[in-house]
Amino acid sequence: MAEQALHEYCERLSLQPKDLSTTMWYQFIAQISQQAILQNFPKNAPLTNTRKVNYLSMEFLIGRLLGNNLMSLGVYQDAESLLAKYGQNLVDVLEQERDPSLGNGGLGRLAACYLDSMASLAQPAVGYGLHYQYGLFKQGFGSTGEQRETGDGWNRDFYLQQHHRPELQQTVGFAGEVLHCGDDRYEWQPAWTICGEAFDLPVVGYKGVQQPLRLWQGYSETAFDLAQFNDGDYLLAESKVVDASKLTKVLYPNDNHQEGKELRLMQQYFHCACSIADILREHLAKGRSLQQLPEFEVIQLNDTHPAIAIPELMRVLLDQHQLHWEDAWAICSKTFAYTNHTLLPEALEQWDQPLLAKMLPRHLIIIDRINNELYQQVKAEFSEDEFSQAWQETAVLMNNKVRMANLCVVGSFAVNGVAQIHSDLVVSDLFPAYARLFKGRFHNVTNGITPRRWIRQSNPALSQLLDQHIQGDWTKDLELLRQIEPLAKDPQFQTAYRQIKQQNKQVLAQVIQETIGLKVNENAIFDVQIKRFHEYKRQHLNLLNIIATYQELKANPAQECVPRVFIFAGKAAPGYFMAKQIIQAINGVAKVINSDPDMQGKLQVAFLPDYRVSLAEKIIPAADVSEQISLAGKEASGTGNMKLALNGAITLGTLDGANVEIAEYAGEENVVIFGHTVDSVRQLRTEGYVSKRYYEQDETLRKAIDALADGTFSDGETERFEALVNDMLHHDYFCVLADFASYRQAQQEIAKRYQNQTAWVESTILNTARLGTFSSDRSIRDYQTRIWYKA
Ligand code: NBG
């Protein structure tokens, strides 16, 4: 069958198989995979009366699809042997695909893992997102190590895995007037409209169903001026009409930060309006009534980015279907569920009321009414003394702002955080008044990751070892990993497990050499911090320890040392100055250390540019240490922490996000925990945190910071890292200095443990064996039992 297809493919090109280029092989494999998918797409879950999940997210960081699809279709091995016959390597061929980078970081990647799990578990679902022409920018480094951004044209229009669905087109209105037609009746007359075209990417579940990730694209044919985009001038501030092609041109490159731009609000509304219309179209086409909507559909809001879907559904029910407010609200408030992904104030979206009044006037009227009804409820629940505080906290409209998280809590039947500690903080710190008002609405669903991509596909050698020792398909039931727990002390198993890590390190070493020309010591500890750059994630804490270690080794050349390679990857938002300083500082330190002959084989720093899913797939299997060092209380969950630990890296982390649960499951002796806790940070702040004191009292710390300031790592330029140094000494909101000593001690503990290889390998095996709970299949089951199908 595949042979026949290959024959035809070659005939069309008038070439022999031996003459095909790697790109041509890629195209061939992509075509046969696409045909296999389309033959039975969508292959739905058996028709049941279960609720379908509509997963609304502005980001889906799906990564390369072809390898994943071949695996899920069960034809990976066939493709591999076909290619081998012609001297080709499938892995190399799959490298031809450019990842669709339609997300910033964890939030978008989580959405992709969840789609995979829902398809694998036959949970009926559609992912709704945007078909950005430019995904997250590509990252490079300039001559002084500064981040450089270029557009990521992922070749959207020629992406072979997608399927255009012209029949699903929608029209979306913006701005204009609202006529009050008496009673509760309003008529919105938008000033202009934009068409939404649907593109489906098939999500092929592992031995499961196939269902769409439906991405909406604003339609128009005008060309895009990339130079203007780089100037940050792509918002047509003066113009009242934004042309459709601009709308889905580019993903906003912020992670955990709201920029508040008009075009972003328009993207959000466009995304929601197209998706709500599509959900209702399908629902009504099945002959079901509007009142039955919550029975058959749930709309899961991935953070507040799609919050405007709530007033949009209300608008459609009220204005198009002429429902009364109470009836519309009864439907709406049983359909939406909201996942909160952050407590950081700068990431909690708020829109200026005047902007909403201009762009979405009808929605603002609806939000105002929601706010008024809420006011009555809060009045009834809280005493006079309590009221003012409770209203401050719960109001949707406050100080001329629309608070999107509040809108989500009010409009949803369930709200969840993404790790236990985070969900607890959502209730205790962010929304205590809501928790009292809406009892039973708050839940926890700890994040998870798909083992198909993050073990099976990215770590084939480990997968094979697991296959040999585990009865049953661990790819589908990750708890089966427990079966290797008794082998943790088995010398033979240890050797096999260790050899796999070593091979993976060799592969990564090759990648490092090819990308940045650095030859690393493959026997060193591979210490990995890979994630977006953000002050709260504290890559600069890691950096200070590297500098201190460097200084120590310089001062005592004879000192015994456990060799290390510190590996970084991650992007900073183009407008995030401090995060970019940290990137530049790491590159500056790397340059000095890597070119110092005294450090040869002892200490190296590799910063790999352009972090993306496909690069993560190479780094994670090779990691020995997983840096999860955010300030306690700031990282909602993290998911890289799960991927790394499952692939046999030891977590070096604070008691933050899912680290807490990782430590519980792995066993405290199999992780290294350091630093302040949520409570002790609170105390630190109450006492009045002064970072300078730590600088003054700790000589090691002082020397490290001084070296950043005095030009040692900036070609003698003392200004280059001035902002970073000043921030650490005078603000240090994320308490880097307060955690430095404890972090350094934890790093020493890592070195000590690594020296006892037998114990180390045992520990890493136990991490793999005990962390099956962090499969996204478990997360989806939790959503099913705690939220979607809760009785
Ligand atoms: C991020 C958190 C991470 C978390 C992911 C997925 C946002 C707003 N939040 O800790 O910072 O793992 O969401 O839940 O991007």
Coordinates of N, CA and C and ligand atoms in Angstrom, one line a residue, residues 106-107 110 255-256 303 341-342 418 447 536-537 635-639, ligand 1:
G106 N 3.7 27.2 28.8 CA 3.0 26.2 29.5 C 1.5 26.1 29.2
L107 N 0.9 27.3 29.2 CA -0.5 27.3 29.0 C -0.9 26.7 27.7
L110 N -0.1 22.9 27.5 CA -1.1 22.2 28.3 C -2.3 21.9 27.4
D255 N 3.8 36.0 28.0 CA 3.5 34.9 28.8 C 3.3 35.5 30.2
N256 N 2.1 35.1 30.9 CA 1.9 35.6 32.2 C 2.0 37.1 32.3
D303 N -7.8 29.8 30.9 CA -7.5 31.2 31.5 C -8.6 32.2 31.0
H341 N -4.9 30.1 35.6 CA -3.5 29.6 35.5 C -2.5 30.5 36.1
T342 N -2.9 31.5 36.8 CA -1.9 32.4 37.4 C -2.5 33.3 38.5
V418 N -4.5 24.8 38.9 CA -3.8 23.8 38.1 C -2.8 23.0 38.9
N447 N -2.3 19.8 36.8 CA -1.9 19.6 35.4 C -1.2 18.3 35.1
Y536 N 9.9 35.9 37.9 CA 9.5 35.1 39.0 C 10.1 33.6 38.9
K537 N 10.5 33.3 37.7 CA 11.1 31.9 37.5 C 12.5 31.9 37.9
E635 N 4.6 30.2 40.7 CA 4.4 29.3 39.6 C 3.1 28.5 39.8
A636 N 2.1 28.7 39.0 CA 0.8 28.1 39.3 C 1.0 26.5 39.4
S637 N 1.7 26.0 38.4 CA 1.9 24.5 38.4 C 3.3 24.2 37.8
G638 N 3.5 24.6 36.6 CA 4.6 24.1 35.8 C 4.2 22.8 35.2
T639 N 4.8 22.5 34.1 CA 4.6 21.2 33.4 C 5.9 20.6 33.0
Ligands
NBG1 C1 0.9 29.2 33.2 C2 1.6 29.0 34.6 C3 2.3 27.7 34.7 C4 1.3 26.6 34.3 C5 0.7 26.8 33.0 C6 -0.4 25.8 32.6 C7 -0.1 31.2 32.3 C8 -1.0 32.4 32.5 N1 0.1 30.4 33.3 O1 2.8 27.5 36.0 O2 2.5 30.0 34.7 O3 1.9 25.3 34.3 O4 0.0 28.1 33.0 O5 -1.3 25.7 33.6 O6 0.5 31.2 31.3

